[in-house]
XYZ file of C-alpha atoms in Angstrom:
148
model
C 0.000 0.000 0.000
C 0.847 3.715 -0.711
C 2.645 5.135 2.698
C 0.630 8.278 3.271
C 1.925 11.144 5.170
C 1.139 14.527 5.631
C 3.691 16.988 6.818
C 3.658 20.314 8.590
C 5.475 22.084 6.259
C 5.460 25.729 8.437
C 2.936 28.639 8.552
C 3.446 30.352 4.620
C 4.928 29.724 1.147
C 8.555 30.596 2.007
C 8.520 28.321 5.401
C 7.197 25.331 2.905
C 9.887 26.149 0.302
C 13.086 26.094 3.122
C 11.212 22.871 4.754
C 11.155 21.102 1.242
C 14.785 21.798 0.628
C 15.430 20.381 4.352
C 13.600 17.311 4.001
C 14.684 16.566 1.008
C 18.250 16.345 1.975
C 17.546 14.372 4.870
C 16.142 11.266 2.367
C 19.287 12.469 -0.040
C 21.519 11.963 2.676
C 19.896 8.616 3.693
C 18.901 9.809 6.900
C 17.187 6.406 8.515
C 13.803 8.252 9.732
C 12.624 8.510 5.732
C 12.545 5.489 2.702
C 15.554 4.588 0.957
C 13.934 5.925 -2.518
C 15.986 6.318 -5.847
C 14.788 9.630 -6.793
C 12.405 12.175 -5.297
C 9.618 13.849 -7.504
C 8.683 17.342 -6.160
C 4.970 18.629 -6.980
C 4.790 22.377 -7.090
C 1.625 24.587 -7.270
C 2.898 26.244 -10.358
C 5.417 26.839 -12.688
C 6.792 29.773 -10.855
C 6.653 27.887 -7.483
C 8.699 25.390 -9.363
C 11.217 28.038 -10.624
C 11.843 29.246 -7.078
C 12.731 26.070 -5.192
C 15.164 24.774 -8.057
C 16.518 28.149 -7.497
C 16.651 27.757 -3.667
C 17.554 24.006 -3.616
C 20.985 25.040 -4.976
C 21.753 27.279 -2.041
C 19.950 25.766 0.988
C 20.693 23.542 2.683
C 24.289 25.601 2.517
C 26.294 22.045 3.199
C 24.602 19.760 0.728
C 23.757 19.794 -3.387
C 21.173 17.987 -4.559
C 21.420 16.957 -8.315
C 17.834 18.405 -9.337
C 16.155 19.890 -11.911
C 12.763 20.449 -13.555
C 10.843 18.445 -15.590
C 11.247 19.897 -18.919
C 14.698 19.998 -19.028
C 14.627 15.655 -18.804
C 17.791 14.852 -16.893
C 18.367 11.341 -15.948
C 21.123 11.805 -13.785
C 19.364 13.656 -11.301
C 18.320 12.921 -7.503
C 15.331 15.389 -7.530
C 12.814 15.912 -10.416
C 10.162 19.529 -10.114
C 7.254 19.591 -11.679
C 3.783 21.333 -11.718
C 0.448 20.598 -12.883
C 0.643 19.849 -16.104
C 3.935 19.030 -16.248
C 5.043 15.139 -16.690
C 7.931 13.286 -14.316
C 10.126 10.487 -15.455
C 8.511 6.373 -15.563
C 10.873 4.618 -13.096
C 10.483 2.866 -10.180
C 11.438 3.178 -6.353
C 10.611 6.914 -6.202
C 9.027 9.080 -3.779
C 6.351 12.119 -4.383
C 6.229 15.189 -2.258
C 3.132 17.364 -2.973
C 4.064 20.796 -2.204
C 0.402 21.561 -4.387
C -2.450 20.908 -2.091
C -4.425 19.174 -4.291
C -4.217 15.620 -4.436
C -2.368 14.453 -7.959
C -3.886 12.158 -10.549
C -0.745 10.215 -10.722
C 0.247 8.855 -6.891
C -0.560 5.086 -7.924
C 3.022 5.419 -9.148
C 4.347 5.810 -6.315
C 5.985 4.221 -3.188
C 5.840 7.164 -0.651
C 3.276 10.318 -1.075
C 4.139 13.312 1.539
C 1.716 15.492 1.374
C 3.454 19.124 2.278
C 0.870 20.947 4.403
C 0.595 24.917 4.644
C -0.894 25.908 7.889
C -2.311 28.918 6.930
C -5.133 28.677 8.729
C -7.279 29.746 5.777
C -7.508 28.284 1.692
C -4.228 26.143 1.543
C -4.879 24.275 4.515
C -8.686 23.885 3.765
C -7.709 22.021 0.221
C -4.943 20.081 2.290
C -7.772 18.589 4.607
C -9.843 17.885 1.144
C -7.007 15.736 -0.159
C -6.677 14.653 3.443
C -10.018 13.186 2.489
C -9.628 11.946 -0.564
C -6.501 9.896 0.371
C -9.110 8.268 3.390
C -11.865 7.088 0.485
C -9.180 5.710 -1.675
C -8.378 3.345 0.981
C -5.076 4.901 1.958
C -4.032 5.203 5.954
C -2.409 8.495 6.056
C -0.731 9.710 9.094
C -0.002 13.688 10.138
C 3.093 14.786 11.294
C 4.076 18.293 12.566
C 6.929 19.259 12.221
């Protein structure tokens, strides 16, 4: 079965952005609290969203680089793949999706691992995360929230 988890991912966009970058290092690194995976596919909200944390994920964390890149520019010797809605990741196994988006994705069947990045806004973003929240339950899924 799909592993289900929703994460705190801080209080606003630029708190989700720094906490993607961190947790993503931490399965990069291997760190024995998150899968073993072979890559990582990132779900953004948008294309500019997308932009912005390719940008940042070369900078932060400051003591570890992450081969990444987006979608479109089809790299296969990369860690980390971002995409959008819309946008299309790489067919291979052993791979992990985190959904900075708070909509559910049409695609998660292909997946290992979904972690579900959760804004807590108290307003829109987290209202849509508790509707996905809701759609993982009536597929059948078992997911779990974490705060961070």
């Amino acid at each position: 079965m799909l592993e289900t988890k929703f994460l705190s991912a801080g209080s606003c966009h630029e708190e989700a952005l720094k906490y993607t970058c961190e947790l993503t290092a931490k399965i990069f690194l291997k760190d024995i609290n998150f899968p073993d995976v072979k890559n990582i596919d990132i779900r953004c909200g948008s294309a500019n969203e997308a932009e912005e944390l390719n940008e940042l994920l070369w900078i932060y964390p400051e003591d570890t680089l992450i081969p990444h890149n987006l979608t479109h520019k089809k790299d296969n010797n990369i860690f980390v793949e971002i995409g959008y809605p819309g946008s299309s990741f790489r067919n291979i196994d052993n791979k992990l999706l985190m959904n900075l988006n708070p909509d559910l994705p049409n695609q998660i069947s292909e997946y290992l691992y979904y972690y579900q990045l959760v804004i807590e806004d108290n307003s829109s973003l987290r209202e849509r995360a508790a509707v996905t929240w809701k759609e993982c339950t009536s597929m059948g899924l078992d997911p779990i929230f974490l705060k961070s």
